[in-house]
CSV table of C-alpha atoms in Angstrom, one decimal:
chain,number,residue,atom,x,y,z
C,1,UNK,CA,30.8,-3.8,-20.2
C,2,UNK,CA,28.3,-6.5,-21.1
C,3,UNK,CA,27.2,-7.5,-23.8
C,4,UNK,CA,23.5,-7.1,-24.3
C,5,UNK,CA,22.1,-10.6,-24.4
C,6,UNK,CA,24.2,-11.0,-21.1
C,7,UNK,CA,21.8,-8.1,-19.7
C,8,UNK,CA,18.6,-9.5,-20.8
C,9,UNK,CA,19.3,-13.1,-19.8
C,10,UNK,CA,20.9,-12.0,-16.2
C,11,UNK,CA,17.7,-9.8,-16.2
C,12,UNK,CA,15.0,-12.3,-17.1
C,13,UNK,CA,16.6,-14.9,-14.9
C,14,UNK,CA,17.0,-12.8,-12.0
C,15,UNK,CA,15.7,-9.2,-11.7
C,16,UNK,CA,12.0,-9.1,-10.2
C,17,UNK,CA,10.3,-5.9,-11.6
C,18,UNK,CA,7.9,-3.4,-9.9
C,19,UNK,CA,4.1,-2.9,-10.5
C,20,UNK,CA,4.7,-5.9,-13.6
C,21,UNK,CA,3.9,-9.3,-14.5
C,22,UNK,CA,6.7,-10.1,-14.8
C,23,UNK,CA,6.0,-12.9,-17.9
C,24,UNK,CA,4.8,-9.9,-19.9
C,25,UNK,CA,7.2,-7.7,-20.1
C,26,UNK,CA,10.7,-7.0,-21.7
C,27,UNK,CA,12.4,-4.2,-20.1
C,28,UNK,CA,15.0,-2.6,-22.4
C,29,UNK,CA,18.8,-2.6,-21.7
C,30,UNK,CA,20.2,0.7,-21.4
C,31,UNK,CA,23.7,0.9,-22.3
C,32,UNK,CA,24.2,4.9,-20.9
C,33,UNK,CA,22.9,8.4,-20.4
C,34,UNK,CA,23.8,12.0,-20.4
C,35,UNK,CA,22.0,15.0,-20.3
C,36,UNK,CA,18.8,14.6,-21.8
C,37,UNK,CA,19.5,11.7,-23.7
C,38,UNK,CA,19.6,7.7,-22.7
C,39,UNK,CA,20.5,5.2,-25.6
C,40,UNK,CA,20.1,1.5,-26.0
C,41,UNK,CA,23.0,-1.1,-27.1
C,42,UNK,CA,22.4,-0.7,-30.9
C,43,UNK,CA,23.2,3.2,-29.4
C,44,UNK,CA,19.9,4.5,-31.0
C,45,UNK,CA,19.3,7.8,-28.6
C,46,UNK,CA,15.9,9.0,-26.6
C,47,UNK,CA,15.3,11.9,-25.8
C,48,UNK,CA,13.9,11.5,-22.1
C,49,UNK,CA,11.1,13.0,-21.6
C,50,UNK,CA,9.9,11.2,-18.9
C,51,UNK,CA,13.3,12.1,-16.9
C,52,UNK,CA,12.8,8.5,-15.8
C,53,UNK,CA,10.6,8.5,-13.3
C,54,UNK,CA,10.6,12.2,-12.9
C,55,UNK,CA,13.3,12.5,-11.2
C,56,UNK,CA,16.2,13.5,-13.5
C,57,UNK,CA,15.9,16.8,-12.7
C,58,UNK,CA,19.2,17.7,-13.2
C,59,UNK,CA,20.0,15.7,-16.4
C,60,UNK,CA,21.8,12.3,-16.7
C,61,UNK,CA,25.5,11.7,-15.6
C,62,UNK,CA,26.2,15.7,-14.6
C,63,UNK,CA,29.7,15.9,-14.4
C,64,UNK,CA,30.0,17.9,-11.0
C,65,UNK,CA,27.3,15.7,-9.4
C,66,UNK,CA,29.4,12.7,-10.3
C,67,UNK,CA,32.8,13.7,-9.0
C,68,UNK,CA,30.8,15.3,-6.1
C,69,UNK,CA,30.3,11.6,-4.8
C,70,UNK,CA,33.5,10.1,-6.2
C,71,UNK,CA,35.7,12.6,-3.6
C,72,UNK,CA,32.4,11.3,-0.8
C,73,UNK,CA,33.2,7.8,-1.6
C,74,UNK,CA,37.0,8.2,-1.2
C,75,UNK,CA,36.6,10.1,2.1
C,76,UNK,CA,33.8,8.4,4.0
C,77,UNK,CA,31.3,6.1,2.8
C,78,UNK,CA,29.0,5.5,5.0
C,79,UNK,CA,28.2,6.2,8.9
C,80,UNK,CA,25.3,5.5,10.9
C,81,UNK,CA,23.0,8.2,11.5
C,82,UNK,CA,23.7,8.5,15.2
C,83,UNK,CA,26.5,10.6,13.9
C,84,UNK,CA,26.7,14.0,13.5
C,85,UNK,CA,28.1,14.1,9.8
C,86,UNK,CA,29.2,17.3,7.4
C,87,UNK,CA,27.0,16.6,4.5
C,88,UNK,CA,24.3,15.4,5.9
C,89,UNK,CA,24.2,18.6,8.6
C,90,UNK,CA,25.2,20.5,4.7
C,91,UNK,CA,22.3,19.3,3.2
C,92,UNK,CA,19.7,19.6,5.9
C,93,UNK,CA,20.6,23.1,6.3
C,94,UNK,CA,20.6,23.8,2.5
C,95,UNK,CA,16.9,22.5,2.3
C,96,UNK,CA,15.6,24.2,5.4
C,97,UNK,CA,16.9,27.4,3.6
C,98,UNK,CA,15.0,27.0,0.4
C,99,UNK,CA,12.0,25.7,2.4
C,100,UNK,CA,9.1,28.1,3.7
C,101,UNK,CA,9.7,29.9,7.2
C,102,UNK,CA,9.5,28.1,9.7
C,103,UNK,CA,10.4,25.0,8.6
C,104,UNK,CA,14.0,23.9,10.0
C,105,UNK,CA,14.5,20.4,10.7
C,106,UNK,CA,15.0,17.6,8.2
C,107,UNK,CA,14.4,14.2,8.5
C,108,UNK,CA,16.2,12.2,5.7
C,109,UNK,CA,14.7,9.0,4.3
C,110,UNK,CA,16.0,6.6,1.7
C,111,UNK,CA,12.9,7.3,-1.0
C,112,UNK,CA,9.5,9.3,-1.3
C,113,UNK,CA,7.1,6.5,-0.1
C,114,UNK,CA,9.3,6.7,3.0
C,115,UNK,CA,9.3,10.1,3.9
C,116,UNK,CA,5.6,10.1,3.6
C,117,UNK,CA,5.1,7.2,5.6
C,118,UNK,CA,7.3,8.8,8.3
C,119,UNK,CA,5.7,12.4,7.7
C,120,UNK,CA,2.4,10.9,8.7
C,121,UNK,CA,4.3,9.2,11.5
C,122,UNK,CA,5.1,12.8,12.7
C,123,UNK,CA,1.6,14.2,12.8
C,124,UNK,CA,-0.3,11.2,14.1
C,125,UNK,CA,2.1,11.6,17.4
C,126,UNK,CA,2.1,15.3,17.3
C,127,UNK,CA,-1.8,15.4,17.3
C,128,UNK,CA,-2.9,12.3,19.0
C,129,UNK,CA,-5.0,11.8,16.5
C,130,UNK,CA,-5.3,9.1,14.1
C,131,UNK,CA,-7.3,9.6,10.7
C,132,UNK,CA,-5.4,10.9,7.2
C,133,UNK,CA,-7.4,12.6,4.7
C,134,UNK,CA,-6.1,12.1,0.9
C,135,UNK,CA,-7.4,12.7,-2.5
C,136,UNK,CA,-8.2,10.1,-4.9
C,137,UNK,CA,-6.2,11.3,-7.4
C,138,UNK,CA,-2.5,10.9,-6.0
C,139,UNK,CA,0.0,8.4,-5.6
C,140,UNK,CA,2.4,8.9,-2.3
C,141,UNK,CA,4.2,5.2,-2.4
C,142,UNK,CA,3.8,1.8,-2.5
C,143,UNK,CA,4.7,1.2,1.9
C,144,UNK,CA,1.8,0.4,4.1
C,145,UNK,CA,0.1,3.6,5.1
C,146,UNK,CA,1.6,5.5,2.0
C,147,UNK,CA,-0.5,3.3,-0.6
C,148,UNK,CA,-3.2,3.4,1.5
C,149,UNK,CA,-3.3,7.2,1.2
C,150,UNK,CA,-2.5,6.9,-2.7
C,151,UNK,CA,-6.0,7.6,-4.5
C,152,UNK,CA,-4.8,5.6,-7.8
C,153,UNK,CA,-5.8,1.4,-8.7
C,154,UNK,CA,-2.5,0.9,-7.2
C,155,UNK,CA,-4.2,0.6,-4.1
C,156,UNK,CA,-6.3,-1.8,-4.6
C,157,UNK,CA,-4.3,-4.7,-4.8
C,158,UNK,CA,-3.0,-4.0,-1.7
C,159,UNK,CA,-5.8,-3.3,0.3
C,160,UNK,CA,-5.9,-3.8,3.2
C,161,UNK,CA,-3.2,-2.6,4.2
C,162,UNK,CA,-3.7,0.4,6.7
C,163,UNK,CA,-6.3,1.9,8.7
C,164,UNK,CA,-7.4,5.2,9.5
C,165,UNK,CA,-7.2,6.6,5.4
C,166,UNK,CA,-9.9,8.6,4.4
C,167,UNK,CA,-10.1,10.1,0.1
C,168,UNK,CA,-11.8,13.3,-1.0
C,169,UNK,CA,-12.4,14.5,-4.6
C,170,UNK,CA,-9.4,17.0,-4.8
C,171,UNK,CA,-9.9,19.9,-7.6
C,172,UNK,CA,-9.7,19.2,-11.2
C,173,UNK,CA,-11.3,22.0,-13.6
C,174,UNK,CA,-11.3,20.0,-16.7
C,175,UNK,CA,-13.1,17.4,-15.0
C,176,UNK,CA,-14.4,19.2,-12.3
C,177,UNK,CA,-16.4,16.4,-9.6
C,178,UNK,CA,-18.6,19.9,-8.3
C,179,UNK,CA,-19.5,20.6,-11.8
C,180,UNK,CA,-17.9,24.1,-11.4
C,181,UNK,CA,-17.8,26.5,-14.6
C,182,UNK,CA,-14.7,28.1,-13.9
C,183,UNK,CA,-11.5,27.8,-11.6
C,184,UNK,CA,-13.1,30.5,-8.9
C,185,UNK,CA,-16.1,27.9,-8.3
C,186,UNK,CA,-13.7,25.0,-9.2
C,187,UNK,CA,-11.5,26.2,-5.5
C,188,UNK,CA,-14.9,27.3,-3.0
C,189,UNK,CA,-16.7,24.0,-4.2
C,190,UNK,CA,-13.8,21.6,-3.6
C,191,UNK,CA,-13.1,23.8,-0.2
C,192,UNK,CA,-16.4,23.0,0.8
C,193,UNK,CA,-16.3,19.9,-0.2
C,194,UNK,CA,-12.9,19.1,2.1
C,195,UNK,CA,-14.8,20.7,5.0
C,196,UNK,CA,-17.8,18.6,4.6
C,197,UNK,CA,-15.1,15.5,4.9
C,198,UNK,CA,-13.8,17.1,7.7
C,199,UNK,CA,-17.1,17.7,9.7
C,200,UNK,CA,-18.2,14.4,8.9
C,201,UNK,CA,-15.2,12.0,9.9
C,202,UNK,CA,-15.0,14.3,12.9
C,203,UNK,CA,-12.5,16.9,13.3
C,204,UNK,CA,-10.9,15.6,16.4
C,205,UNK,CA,-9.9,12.5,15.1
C,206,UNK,CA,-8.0,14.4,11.6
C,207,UNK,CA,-4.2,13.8,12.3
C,208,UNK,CA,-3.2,15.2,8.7
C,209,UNK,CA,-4.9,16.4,5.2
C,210,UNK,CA,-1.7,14.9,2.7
C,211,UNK,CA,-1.7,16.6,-0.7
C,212,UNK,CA,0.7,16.5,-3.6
C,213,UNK,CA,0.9,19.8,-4.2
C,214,UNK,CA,0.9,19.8,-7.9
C,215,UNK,CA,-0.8,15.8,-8.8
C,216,UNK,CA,2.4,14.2,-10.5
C,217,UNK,CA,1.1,10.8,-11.9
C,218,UNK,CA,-2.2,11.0,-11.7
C,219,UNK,CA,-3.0,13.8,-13.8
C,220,UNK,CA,-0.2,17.4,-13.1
C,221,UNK,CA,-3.1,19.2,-11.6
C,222,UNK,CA,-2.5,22.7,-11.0
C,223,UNK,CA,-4.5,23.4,-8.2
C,224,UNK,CA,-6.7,26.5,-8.6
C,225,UNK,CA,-5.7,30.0,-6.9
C,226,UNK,CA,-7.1,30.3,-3.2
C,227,UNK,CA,-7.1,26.3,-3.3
C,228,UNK,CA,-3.9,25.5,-1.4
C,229,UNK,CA,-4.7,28.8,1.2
C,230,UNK,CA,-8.1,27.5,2.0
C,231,UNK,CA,-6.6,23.8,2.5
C,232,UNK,CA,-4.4,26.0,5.5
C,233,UNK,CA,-7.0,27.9,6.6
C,234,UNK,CA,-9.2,25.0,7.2
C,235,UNK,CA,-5.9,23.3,8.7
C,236,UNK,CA,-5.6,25.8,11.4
C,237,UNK,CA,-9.4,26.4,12.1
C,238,UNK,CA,-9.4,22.4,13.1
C,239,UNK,CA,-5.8,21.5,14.1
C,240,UNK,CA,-5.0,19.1,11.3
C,241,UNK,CA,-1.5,19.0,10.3
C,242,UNK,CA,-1.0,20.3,6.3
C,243,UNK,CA,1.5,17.7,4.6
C,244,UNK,CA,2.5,18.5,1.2
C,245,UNK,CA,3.7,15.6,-1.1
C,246,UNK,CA,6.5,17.3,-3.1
C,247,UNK,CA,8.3,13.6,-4.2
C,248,UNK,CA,7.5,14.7,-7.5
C,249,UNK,CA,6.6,18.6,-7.5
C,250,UNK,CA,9.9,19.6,-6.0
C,251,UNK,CA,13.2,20.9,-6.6
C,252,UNK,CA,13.1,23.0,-9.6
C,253,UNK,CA,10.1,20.9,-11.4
C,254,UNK,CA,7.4,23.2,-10.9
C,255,UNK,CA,9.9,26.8,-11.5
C,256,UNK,CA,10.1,26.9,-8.1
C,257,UNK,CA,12.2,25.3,-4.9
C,258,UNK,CA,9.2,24.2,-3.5
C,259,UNK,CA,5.9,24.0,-6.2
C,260,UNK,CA,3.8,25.5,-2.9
C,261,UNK,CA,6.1,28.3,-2.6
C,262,UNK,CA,4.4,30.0,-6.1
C,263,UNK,CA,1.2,30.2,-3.9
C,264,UNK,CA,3.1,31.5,-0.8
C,265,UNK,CA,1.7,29.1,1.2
C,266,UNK,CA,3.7,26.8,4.5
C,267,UNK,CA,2.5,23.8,5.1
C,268,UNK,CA,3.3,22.2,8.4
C,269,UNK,CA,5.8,19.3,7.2
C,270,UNK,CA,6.8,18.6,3.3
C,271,UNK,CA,8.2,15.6,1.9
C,272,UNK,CA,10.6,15.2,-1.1
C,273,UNK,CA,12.7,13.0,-2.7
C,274,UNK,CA,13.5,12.5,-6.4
C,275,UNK,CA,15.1,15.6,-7.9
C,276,UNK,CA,16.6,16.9,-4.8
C,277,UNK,CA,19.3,14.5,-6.1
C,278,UNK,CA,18.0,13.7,-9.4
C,279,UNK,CA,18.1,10.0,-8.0
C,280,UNK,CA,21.5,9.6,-8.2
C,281,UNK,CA,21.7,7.9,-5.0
C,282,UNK,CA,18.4,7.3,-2.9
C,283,UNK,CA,17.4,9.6,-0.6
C,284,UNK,CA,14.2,11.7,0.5
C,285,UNK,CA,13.1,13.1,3.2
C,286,UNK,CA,10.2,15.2,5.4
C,287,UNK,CA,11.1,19.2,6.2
C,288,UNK,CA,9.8,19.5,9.8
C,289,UNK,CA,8.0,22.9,11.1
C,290,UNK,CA,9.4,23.9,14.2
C,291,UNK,CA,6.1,23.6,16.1
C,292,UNK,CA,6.3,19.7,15.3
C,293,UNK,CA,10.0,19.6,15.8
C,294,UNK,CA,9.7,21.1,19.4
C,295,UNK,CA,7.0,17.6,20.0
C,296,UNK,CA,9.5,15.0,19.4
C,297,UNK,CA,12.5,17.7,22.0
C,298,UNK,CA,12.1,15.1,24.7
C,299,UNK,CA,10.2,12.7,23.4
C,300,UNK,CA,11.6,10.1,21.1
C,301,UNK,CA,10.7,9.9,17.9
C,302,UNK,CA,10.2,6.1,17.2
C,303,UNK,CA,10.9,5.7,13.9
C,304,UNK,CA,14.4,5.5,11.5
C,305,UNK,CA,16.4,4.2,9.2
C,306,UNK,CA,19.7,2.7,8.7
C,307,UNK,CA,20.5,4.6,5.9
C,308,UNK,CA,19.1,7.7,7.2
C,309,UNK,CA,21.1,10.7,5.7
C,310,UNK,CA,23.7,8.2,4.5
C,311,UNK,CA,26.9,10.4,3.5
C,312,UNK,CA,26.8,9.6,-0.2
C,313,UNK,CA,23.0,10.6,-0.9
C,314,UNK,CA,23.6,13.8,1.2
C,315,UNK,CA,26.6,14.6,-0.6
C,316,UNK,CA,25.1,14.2,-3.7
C,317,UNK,CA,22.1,16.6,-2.8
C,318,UNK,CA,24.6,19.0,-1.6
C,319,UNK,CA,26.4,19.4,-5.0
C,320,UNK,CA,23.0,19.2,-6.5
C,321,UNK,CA,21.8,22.3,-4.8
C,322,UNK,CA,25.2,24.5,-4.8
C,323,UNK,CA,24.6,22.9,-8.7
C,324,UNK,CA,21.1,24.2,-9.3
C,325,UNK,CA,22.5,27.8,-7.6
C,326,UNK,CA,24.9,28.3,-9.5
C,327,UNK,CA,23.5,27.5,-13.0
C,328,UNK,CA,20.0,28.7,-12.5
C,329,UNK,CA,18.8,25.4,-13.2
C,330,UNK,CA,15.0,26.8,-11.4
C,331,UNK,CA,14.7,29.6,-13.2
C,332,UNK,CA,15.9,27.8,-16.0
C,333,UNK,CA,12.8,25.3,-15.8
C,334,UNK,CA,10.8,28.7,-15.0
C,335,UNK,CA,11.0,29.9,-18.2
C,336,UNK,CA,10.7,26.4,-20.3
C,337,UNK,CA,7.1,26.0,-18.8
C,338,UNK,CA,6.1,29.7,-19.4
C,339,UNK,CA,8.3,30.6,-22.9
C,340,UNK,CA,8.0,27.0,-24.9
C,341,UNK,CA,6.1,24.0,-23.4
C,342,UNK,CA,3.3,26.1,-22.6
C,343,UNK,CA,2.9,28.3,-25.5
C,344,UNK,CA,3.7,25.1,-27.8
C,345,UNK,CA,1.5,22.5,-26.5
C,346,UNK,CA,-1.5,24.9,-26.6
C,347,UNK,CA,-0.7,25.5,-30.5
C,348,UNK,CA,-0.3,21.6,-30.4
C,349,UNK,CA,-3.9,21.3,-28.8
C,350,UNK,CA,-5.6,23.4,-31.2
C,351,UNK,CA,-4.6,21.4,-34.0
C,352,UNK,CA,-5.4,18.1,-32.8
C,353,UNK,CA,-8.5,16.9,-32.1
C,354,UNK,CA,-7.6,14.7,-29.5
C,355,UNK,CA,-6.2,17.1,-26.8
C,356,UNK,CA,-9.0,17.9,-24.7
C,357,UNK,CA,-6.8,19.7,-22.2
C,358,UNK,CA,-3.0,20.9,-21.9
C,359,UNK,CA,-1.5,22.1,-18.2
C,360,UNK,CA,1.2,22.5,-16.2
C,361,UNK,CA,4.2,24.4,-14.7
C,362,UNK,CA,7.8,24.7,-15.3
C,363,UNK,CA,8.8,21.1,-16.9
C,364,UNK,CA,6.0,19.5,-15.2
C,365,UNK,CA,3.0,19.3,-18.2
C,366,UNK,CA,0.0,16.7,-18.8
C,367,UNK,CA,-1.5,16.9,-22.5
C,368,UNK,CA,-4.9,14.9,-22.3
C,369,UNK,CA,-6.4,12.3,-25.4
C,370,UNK,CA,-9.9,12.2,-25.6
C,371,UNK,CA,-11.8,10.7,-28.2
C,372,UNK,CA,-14.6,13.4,-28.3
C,373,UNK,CA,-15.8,16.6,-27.9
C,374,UNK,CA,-17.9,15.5,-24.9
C,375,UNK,CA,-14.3,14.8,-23.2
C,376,UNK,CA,-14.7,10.7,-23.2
C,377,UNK,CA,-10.8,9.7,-22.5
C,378,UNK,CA,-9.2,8.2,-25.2
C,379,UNK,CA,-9.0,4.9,-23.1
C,380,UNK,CA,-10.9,3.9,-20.1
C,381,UNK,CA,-9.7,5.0,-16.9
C,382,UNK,CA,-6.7,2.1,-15.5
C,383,UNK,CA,-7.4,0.4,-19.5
C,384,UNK,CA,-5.2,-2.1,-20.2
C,385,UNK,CA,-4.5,-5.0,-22.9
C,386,UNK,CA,-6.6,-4.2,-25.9
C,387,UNK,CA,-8.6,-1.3,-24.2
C,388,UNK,CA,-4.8,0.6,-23.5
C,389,UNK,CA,-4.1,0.3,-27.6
C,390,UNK,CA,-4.3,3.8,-29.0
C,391,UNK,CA,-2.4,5.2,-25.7
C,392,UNK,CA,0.1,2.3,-26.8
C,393,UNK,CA,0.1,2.9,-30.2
C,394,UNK,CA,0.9,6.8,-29.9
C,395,UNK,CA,4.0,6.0,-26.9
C,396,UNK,CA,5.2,4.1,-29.4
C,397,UNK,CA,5.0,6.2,-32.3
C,398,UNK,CA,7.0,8.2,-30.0
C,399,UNK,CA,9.5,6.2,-29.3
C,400,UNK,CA,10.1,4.9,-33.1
C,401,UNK,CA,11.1,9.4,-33.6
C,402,UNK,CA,13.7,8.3,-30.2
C,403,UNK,CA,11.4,10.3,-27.7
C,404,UNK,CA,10.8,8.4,-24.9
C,405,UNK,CA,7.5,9.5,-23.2
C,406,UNK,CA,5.5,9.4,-19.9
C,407,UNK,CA,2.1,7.8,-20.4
C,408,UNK,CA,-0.5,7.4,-18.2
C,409,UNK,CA,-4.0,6.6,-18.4
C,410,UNK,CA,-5.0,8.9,-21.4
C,411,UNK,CA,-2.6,11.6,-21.3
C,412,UNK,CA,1.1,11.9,-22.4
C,413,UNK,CA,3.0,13.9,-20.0
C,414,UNK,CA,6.0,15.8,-21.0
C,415,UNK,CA,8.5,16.0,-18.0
C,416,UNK,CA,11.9,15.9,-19.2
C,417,UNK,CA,14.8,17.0,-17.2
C,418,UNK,CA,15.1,20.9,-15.9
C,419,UNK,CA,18.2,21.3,-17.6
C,420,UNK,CA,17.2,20.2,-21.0
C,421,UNK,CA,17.7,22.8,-23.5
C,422,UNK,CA,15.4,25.0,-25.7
C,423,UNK,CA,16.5,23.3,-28.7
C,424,UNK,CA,16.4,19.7,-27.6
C,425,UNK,CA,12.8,20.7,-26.1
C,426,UNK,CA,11.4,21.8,-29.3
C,427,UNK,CA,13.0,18.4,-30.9
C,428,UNK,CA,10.6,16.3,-28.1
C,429,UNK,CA,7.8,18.5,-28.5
C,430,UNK,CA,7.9,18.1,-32.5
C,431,UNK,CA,7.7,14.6,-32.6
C,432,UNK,CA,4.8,14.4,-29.9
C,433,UNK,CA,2.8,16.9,-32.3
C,434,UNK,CA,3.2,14.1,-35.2
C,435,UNK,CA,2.7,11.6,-32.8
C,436,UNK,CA,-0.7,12.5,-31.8
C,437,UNK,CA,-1.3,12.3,-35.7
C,438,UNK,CA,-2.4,8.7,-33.9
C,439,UNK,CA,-4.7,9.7,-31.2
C,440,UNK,CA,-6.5,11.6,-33.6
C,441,UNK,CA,-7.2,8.4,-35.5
C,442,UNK,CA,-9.4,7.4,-32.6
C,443,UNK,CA,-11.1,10.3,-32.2
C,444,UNK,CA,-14.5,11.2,-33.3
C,445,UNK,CA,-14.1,15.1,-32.4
């Protein structure tokens, strides 16, 4: 192995790093992983509870997942997807089984941005219609039309980009933009306000609404009941096709298969990515409703990729799934959310003067910093440098415990892998409760 000056110099010399400049930073060399745990080259352990990008679903290094693409890799590699190939037919029938009725096909992508790049593809040809409505609070990927639909300052850079994007206020109760009392008004007045959109930009024109079902980065916004059923409703009264982002809601994060599934509602195509594999190879992908399917029968689809449904990624997903079967790794997360990270980070919020909010399912939780009781953020919204500092100061109080945490804007989110165990979750959730010791420094609440 190398050493780790041989990391950081080959790394500093060579490796060009995403959404950085890259004279500021200094990434740090990770020597290995396993389970919920990744350590350094002085071996000092984190606990990961940012599962990386959220996407460890499954825990570092599993040991069935790994031999499950070591016996891939010594029987076939790689094959273009032209090919009719076991795993990848395994693990597009596996995912059309867990998906809602009526949604059979798969179309398999190397990554999340992808798939919703491609899943807007779908319904722009299927409709003949052009314009996407998004919220501003989302992220769907950093390709053309997919950060044009993201709603974050990640867009902004590189605008323009894409044409034919259109962003609506999506609902947020604790910061409700209808100045709703209560999650009842919170669902009719963003309803409303989507179908005001709608009416305005001209229903005819409306390929798609795209929706993360549950906001990952920008916030884990729960969406309120009757939200998600009126978003179909007002699909179907219009024609629009209903996309729901599940890169980062899916496969086991939320308690469920699919996050939408706990509202019991089917959208028309879904993407995923992340912890259908828990990243150990890339791959994502769109679930295709048979109605949209049946458009592209005999006419070609004009989009793909070389590595579409490449043998090693599919294999890996299939071992994932037989995987998260077999050891009840969704009900597992299930039961996290509603037994300990729930019940605990309320306690945590009413003793800390700085958490203005706490929500979330399964392993999928935001805990929000504000600096008083009129709910000012702790840091202005996209801070940085100086402005960022107390959000700094309490990651890295974090990290000194060995908790690696997911910060963004003012809130810490705790997302650590699906498998991670009561014990190890009550270890992370301990040293975030002393950790916000240092938000409440800040706050005048």
């Amino acid at each position: 192995m190398s050493s780790e000056a041989q990391v950081r110099a080959d790394d500093r010399a060579h490796v060009f790093h995403s959404w950085s400049a890259q004279g500021l930073i200094d990434p740090l060399p990770v020597k290995g992983a396993l389970g919920s745990y990744f350590w350094d080259y002085d071996d000092r352990r984190y606990l990961d509870f940012s599962s990386q990008l959220v996407n460890i679903n499954i825990g570092h290094q599993h040991p069935r997942l790994v031999a499950a693409i070591q016996e891939q890799a010594a029987k076939l590699c790689t094959i273009q997807p032209a090919f009719a190939n076991d795993k990848r037919g395994e693990a597009a029938r596996m995912i059309a089984e867990v998906a809602p009725e009526g949604l059979n096909k798969v179309f398999f992508t190397n990554g999340g941005a992808e798939a919703n790049e491609n899943a807007i593809r779908m319904a722009r040809l299927h409709t003949g219609r052009h314009k996407v409505l998004s919220t501003y609070r989302s992220y769907h990927g950093s390709t053309a039309t997919a950060i044009t639909a993201t709603g974050d300052p990640r867009r902004w850079p590189n605008e323009p980009v894409a044409i034919g994007v259109v962003h609506f206020w999506g609902p947020y109760p604790y910061r409700s933009p209808f100045h709703a009392s209560n999650e009842v008004e919170e669902a009719e007045r963003a309803l409303q306000h989507l179908r005001d959109t709608i009416v305005f930009e001209g229903p005819s024109t409306i390929a798609a609404i795209l929706l993360e079902t549950v906001v990952g980065t920008n916030g884990i916004l729960v969406p309120p009941p009757g939200y998600l059923a009126g978003v179909r409703e007002l699909c179907d009264e219009f024609g629009i096709v209903f996309i729901a982002d599940e890169v980062m809601a899916g496969f086991g994060r939320c308690g469920e298969w699919f996050a939408i599934d706990r509202w019991g509602v089917t959208p028309d195509l879904i993407t995923f990515a992340k912890g259908v594999n828990s990243g150990y190879l890339p791959l994502g992908g769109v679930v295709i409703a048979d109605a949209i399917a049946e458009t592209f029968r005999e006419r070609p689809f004009p989009g793909g990729l070389t590595y579409s449904g490449h043998p090693l990624a599919t294999a890996s997903a299939v071992a994932s799934m037989q995987i998260f079967k077999e050891e009840g790794i969704v009900e597992h997360a299930r039961m996290l959310g509603e037994d300990v990270i729930g019940p605990a980070l309320l306690k945590i919020a009413e003793k800390h003067p700085s958490v203005g909010d706490v929500r979330g399912l399964g392993v999928f939780w935001a805990v929000e910093l504000i600096k008083n009781e009129d709910k000012t953020p702790l840091v202005p919204f996209n801070a940085s440098g100086k402005d960022a500092a107390p959000m700094n100061a309490v990651a890295a109080a974090c990290k000194e415990k060995g908790l690696w945490p997911f910060v963004h804007f003012n809130r810490v989110h705790v997302v650590p892998p699906c498998t991670i165990s009561v014990d190890e979750l009550k270890e992370g959730l301990a040293i975030l409760d002393g950790a916000l010791t240092v938000a409440d420094g800040y706050t005048t609440a």
